[in-house]
CSV table of C-alpha atoms in Angstrom, one decimal:
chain,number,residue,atom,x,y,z
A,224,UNK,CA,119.4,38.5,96.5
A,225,UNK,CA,117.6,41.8,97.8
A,226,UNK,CA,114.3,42.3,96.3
A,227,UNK,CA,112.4,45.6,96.2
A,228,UNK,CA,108.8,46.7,96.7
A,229,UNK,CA,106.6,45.9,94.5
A,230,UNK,CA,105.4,49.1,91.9
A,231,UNK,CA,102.1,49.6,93.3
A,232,UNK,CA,103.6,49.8,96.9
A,233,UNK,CA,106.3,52.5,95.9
A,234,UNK,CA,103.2,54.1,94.3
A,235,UNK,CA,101.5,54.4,97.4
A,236,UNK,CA,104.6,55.2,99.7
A,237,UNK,CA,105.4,58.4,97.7
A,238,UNK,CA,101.7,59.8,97.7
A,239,UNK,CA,102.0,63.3,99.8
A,240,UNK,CA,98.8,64.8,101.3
A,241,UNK,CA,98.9,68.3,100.0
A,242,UNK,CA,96.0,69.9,101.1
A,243,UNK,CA,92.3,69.4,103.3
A,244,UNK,CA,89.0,69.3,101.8
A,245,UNK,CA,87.1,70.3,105.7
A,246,UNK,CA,83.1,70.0,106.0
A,247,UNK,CA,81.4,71.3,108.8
A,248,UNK,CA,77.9,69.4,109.8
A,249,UNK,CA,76.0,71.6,112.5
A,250,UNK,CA,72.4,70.4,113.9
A,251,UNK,CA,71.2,71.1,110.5
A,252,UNK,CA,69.2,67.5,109.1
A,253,UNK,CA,67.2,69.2,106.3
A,254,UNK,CA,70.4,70.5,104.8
A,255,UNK,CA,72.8,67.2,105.0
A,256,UNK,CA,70.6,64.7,102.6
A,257,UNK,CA,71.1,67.7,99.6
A,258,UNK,CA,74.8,68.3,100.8
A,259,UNK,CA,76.0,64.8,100.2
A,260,UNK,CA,73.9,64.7,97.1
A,261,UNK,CA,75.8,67.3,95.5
A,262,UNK,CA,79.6,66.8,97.1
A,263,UNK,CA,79.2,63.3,95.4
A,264,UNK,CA,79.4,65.0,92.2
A,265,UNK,CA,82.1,67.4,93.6
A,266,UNK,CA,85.3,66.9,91.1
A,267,UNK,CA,89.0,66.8,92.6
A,268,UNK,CA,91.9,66.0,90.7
A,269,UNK,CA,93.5,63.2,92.9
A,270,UNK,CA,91.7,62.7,96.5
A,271,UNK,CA,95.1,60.5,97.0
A,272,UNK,CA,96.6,64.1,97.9
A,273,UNK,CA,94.2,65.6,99.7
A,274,UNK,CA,93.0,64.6,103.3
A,275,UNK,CA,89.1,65.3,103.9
A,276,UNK,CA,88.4,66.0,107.5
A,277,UNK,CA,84.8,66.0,108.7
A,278,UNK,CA,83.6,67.9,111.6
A,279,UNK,CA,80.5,67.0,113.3
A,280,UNK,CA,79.1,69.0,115.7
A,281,UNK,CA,75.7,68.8,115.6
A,282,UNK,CA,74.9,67.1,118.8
A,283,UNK,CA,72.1,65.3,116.6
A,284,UNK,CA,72.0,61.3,116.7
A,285,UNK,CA,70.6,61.4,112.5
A,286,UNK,CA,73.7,63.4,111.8
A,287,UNK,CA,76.0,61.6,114.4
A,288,UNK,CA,74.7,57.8,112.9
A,289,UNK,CA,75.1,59.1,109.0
A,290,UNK,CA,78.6,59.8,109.6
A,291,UNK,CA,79.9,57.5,112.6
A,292,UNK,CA,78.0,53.8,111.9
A,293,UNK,CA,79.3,51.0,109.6
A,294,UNK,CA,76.8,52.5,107.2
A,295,UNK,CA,77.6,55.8,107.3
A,296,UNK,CA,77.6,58.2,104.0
A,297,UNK,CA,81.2,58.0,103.9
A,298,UNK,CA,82.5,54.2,104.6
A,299,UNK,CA,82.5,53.1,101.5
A,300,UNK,CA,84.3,56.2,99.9
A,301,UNK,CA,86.8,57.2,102.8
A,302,UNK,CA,89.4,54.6,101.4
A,303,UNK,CA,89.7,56.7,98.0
A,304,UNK,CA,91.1,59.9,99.6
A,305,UNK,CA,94.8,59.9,101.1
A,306,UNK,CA,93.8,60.2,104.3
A,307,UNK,CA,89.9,60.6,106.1
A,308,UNK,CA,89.2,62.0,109.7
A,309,UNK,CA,86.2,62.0,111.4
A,310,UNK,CA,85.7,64.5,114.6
A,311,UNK,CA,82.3,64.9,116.8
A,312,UNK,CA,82.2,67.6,119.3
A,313,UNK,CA,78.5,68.3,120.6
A,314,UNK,CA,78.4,72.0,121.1
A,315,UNK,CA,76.2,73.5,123.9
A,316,UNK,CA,73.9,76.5,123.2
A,317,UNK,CA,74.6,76.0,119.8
A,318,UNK,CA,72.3,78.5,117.6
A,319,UNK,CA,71.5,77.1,114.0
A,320,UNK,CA,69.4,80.1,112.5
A,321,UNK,CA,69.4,83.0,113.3
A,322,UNK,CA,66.4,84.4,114.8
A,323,UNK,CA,64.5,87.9,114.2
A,324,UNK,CA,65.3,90.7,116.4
A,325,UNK,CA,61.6,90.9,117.0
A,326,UNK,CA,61.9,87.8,119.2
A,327,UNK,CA,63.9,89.5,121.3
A,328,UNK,CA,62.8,92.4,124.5
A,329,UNK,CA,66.2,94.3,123.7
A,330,UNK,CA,69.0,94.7,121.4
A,331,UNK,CA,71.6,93.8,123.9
A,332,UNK,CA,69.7,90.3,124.6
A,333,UNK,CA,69.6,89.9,120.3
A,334,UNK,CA,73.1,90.5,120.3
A,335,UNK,CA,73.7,88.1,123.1
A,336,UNK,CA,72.2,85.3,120.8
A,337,UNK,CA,73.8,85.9,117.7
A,338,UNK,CA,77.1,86.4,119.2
A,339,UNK,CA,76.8,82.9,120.6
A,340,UNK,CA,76.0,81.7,117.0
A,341,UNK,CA,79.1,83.3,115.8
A,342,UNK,CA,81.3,82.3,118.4
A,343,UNK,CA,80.2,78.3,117.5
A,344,UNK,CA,81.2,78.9,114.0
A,345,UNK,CA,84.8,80.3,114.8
A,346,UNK,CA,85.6,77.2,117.4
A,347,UNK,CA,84.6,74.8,114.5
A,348,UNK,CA,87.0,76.4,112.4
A,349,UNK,CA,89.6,76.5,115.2
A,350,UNK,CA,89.2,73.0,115.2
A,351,UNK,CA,89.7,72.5,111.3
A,352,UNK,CA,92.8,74.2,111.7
A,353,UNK,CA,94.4,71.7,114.5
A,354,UNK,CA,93.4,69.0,112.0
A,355,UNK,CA,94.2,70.4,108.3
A,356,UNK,CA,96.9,69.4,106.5
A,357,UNK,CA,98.3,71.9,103.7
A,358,UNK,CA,95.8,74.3,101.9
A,359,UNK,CA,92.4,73.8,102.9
A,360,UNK,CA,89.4,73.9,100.8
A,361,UNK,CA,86.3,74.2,103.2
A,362,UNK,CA,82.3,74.0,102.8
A,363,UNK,CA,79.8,74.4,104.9
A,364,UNK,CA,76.8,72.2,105.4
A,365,UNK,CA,74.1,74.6,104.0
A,366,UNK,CA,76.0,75.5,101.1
A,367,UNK,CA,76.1,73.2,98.1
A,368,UNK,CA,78.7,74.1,95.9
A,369,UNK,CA,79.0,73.7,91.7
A,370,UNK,CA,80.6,70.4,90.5
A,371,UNK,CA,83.9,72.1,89.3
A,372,UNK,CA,84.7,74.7,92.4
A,373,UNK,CA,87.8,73.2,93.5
A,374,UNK,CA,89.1,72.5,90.2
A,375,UNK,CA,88.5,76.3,89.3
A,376,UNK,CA,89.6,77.9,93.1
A,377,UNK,CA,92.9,75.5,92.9
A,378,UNK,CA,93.8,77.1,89.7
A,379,UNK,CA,93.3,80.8,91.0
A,380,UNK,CA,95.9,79.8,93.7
A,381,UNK,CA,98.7,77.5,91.4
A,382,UNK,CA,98.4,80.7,88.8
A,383,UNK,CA,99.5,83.1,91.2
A,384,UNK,CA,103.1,82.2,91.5
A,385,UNK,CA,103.8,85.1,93.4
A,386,UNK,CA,101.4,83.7,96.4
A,387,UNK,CA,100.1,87.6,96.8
A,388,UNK,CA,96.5,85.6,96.5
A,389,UNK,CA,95.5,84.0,100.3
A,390,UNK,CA,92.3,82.5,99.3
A,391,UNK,CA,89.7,82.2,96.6
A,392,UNK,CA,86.1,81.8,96.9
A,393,UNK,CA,82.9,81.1,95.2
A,394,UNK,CA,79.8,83.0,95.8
A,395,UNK,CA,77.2,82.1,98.8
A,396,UNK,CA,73.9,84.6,98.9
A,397,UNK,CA,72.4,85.6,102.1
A,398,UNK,CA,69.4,84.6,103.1
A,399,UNK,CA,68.8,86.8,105.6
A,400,UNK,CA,67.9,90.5,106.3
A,401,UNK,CA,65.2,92.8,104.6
A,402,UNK,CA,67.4,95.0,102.1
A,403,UNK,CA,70.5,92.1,102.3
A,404,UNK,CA,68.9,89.0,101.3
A,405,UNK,CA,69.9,87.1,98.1
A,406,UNK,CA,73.2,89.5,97.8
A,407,UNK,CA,75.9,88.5,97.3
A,408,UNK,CA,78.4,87.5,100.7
A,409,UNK,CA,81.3,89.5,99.4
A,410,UNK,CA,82.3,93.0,100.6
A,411,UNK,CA,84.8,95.7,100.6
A,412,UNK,CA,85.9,97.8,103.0
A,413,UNK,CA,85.1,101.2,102.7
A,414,UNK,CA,87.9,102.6,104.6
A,415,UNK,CA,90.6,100.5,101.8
A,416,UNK,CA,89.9,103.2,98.9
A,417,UNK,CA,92.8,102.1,97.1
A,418,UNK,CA,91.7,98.4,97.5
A,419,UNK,CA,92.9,96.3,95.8
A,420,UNK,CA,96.6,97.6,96.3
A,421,UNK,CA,95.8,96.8,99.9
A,422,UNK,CA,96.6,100.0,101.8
A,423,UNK,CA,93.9,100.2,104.4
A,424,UNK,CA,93.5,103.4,106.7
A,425,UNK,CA,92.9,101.8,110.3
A,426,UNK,CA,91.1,104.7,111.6
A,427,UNK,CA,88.0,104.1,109.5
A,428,UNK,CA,88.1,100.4,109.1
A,429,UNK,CA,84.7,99.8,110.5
A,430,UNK,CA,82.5,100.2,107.3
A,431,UNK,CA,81.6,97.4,104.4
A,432,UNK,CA,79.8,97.3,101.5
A,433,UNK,CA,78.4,94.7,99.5
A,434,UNK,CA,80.0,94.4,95.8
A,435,UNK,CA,78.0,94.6,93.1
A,436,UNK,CA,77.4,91.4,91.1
A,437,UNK,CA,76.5,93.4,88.2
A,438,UNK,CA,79.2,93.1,85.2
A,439,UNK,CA,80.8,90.2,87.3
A,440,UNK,CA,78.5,87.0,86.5
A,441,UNK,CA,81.6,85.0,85.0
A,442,UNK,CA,85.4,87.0,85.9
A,443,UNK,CA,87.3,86.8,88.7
A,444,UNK,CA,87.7,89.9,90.9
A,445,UNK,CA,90.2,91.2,93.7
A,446,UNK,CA,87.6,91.6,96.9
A,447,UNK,CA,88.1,92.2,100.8
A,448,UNK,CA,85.7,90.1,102.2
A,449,UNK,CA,84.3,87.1,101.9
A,450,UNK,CA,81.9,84.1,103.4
A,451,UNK,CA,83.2,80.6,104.2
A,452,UNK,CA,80.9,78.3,102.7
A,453,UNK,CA,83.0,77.6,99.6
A,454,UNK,CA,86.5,78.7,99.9
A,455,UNK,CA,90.1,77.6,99.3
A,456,UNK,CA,92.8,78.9,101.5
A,457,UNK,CA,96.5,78.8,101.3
A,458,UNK,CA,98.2,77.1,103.9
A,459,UNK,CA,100.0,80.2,104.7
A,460,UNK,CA,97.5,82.6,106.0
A,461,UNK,CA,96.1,80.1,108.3
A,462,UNK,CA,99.8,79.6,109.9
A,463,UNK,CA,99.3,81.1,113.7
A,464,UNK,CA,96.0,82.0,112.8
A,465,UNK,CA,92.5,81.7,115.7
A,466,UNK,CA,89.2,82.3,114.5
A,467,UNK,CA,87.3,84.8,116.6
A,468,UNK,CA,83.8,86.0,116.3
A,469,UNK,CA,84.5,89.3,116.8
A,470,UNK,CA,87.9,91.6,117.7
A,471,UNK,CA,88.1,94.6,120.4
A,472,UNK,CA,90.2,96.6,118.3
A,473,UNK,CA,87.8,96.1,114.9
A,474,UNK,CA,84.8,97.6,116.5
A,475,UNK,CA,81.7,97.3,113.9
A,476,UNK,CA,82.5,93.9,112.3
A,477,UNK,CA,81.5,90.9,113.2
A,478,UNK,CA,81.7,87.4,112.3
A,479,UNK,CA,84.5,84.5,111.5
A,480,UNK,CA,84.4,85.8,108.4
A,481,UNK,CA,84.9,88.7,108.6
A,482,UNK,CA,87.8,88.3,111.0
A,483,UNK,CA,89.9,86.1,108.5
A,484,UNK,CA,89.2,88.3,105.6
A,485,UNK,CA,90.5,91.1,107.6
A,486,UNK,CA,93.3,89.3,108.5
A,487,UNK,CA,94.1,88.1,105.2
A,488,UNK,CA,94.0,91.7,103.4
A,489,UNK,CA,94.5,94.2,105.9
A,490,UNK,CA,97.1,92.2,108.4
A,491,UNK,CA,98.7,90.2,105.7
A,492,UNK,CA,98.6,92.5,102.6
A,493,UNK,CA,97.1,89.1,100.8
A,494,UNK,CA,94.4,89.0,98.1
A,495,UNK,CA,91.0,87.3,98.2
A,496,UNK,CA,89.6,86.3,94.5
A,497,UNK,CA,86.5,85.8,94.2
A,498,UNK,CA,84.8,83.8,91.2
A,499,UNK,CA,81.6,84.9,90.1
A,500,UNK,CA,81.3,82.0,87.9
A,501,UNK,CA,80.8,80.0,90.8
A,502,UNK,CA,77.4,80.2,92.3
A,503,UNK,CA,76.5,78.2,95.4
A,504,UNK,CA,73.1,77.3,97.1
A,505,UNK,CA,72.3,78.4,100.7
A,506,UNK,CA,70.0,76.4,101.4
A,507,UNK,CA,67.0,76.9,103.9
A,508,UNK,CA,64.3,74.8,105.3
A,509,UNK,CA,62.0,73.6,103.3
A,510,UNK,CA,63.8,73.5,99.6
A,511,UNK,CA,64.7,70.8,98.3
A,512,UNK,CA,67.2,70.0,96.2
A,513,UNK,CA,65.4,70.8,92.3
A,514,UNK,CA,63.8,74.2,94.0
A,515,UNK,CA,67.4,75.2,95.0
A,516,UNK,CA,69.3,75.2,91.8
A,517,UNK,CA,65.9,76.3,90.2
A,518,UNK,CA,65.0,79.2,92.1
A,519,UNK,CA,66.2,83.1,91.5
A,520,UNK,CA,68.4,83.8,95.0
A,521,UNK,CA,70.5,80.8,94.1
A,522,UNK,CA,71.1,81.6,90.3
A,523,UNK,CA,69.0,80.0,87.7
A,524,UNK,CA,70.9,81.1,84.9
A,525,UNK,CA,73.8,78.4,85.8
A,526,UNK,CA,73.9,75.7,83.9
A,527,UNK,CA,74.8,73.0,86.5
A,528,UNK,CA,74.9,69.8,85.1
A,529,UNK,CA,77.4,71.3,82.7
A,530,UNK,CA,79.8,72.9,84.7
């Protein structure tokens, strides 16, 4: 007589890894101790189908030991998620911050910097990509996202059965910049008029502007551009997709993020969502974790424990 698998066994056997939760660590220690803080209260709905893939390139031993040693953050929590992957690649020249043009004699050797900075960014999400498995839901290391985001960017997705939505994001604020910091990451592009029924007019696509939060704190709006520190993308638009920091033929933009958004709206005729409900922390030296969700740049009208 033939017996068959036990129940829990059949269980496990017919788990499918759906999608990647992706982290990126760079040489950032101040931010990391907050970071796991806060993605410990992150909420999924069953880590049994999602894969989370952690990318270290920090080329810092604290960072390197948190992740890679018996003791590590995740060791004792890796086994509850279908399927863990940790990969460390020490980048060279990497750039953390980015520095004031005043430190620099010219423009061009500025630009040389922040390029580099930019460039670092796209390879790590080059490598998420080789690794992913599905949709991927991706944070960044200074960006500490609300207990509920993937709950609430999954559902943006599984509503739109049509699939005309390629990602949806929460909202990360710039820290940076005289006139641009504590706005919003999220942009138009001023030569899509008709945006967002996606017709974009190549011959002026070089011009952005930064939406206005105003009568947006909670809805969910149609936007053609976006930051990747807390953002859910469908498998789809990433197909035969390479990050680049910046493109020949899109003279005036610059940045990862940039490129994907434009790839995503303009090339692929997708939508990006954007929930305004969904306030993030960029974090910076020197907060810690109460004067982040506390202070004004970072929202502190959101009711966190709650969400």
């Amino acid at each position: 007589m033939l017996l068959g698998k036990p129940k829990q066994e059949l269980e496990e056997e017919e788990v499918k890894i759906t999608g990647t939760v992706a982290i990126v660590f760079s040489n950032k220690p101040w931010a990391m101790p907050p970071f796991l803080h806060h993605f410990s209260e992150l909420k999924f709905p069953n880590k049994k189908q999602l894969k989370l893939l952690v990318l270290d390139v920090s080329g810092n031993q604290q960072i390197n030991d948190a992740f890679d040693g018996e003791k590590g953050f995740f060791t004792g929590i890796k086994d509850t998620w279908g399927e863990y992957q940790y990969l460390k690649f020490n980048q060279k020249n990497q750039v953390v911050t980015e520095p004031p043009a005043s430190d620099f004699p010219d423009k061009e050797s500025f630009d040389r910097v922040i390029y580099i900075k930019q460039q670092n960014v796209a390879d790590s999400m080059n490598t998420i990509l080789q690794y992913r498995v599905g949709d991927v839901f991706l944070m960044e290391d200074d960006v500490i996202c609300p207990p509920n985001t993937y709950n609430k960017l999954r559902r943006i997705l599984d509503k739109d059965v049509n699939k005309d939505v390629g990602a949806a994001t929460g909202i990360t604020y710039n820290r940076n910049g005289k006139r641009s910091k504590y706005l919003p990451l999220i942009w138009d592009f001023l030569s899509n008029t008709n945006f967002p029924n996606r017709t974009a007019f190549m011959n002026a696509h070089t011009e952005m502007r930064v939406v206005n939060e105003v009568g947006m704190r909670d809805g969910i709006s149609t936007v053609g551009a976006t930051a990747t520190g807390c953002i859910m993308y469908r498998s789809k638009v990433l197909d035969n997709f390479h990050f680049h920091a910046r493109r020949e033929d899109l003279p005036g933009l610059e940045g990862q993020d940039i490129m994907v958004s434009w790839h995503i709206t303009q090339e692929l005729k997708k939508e990006i969502k954007a929930d305004w409900s969904i306030k993030t922390k960029h974090m910076e030296p020197g907060l810690n974790t109460i004067t982040m969700i506390t202070s004004l740049p970072y929202g502190n009208d959101y009711d966190w424990p709650n969400e």
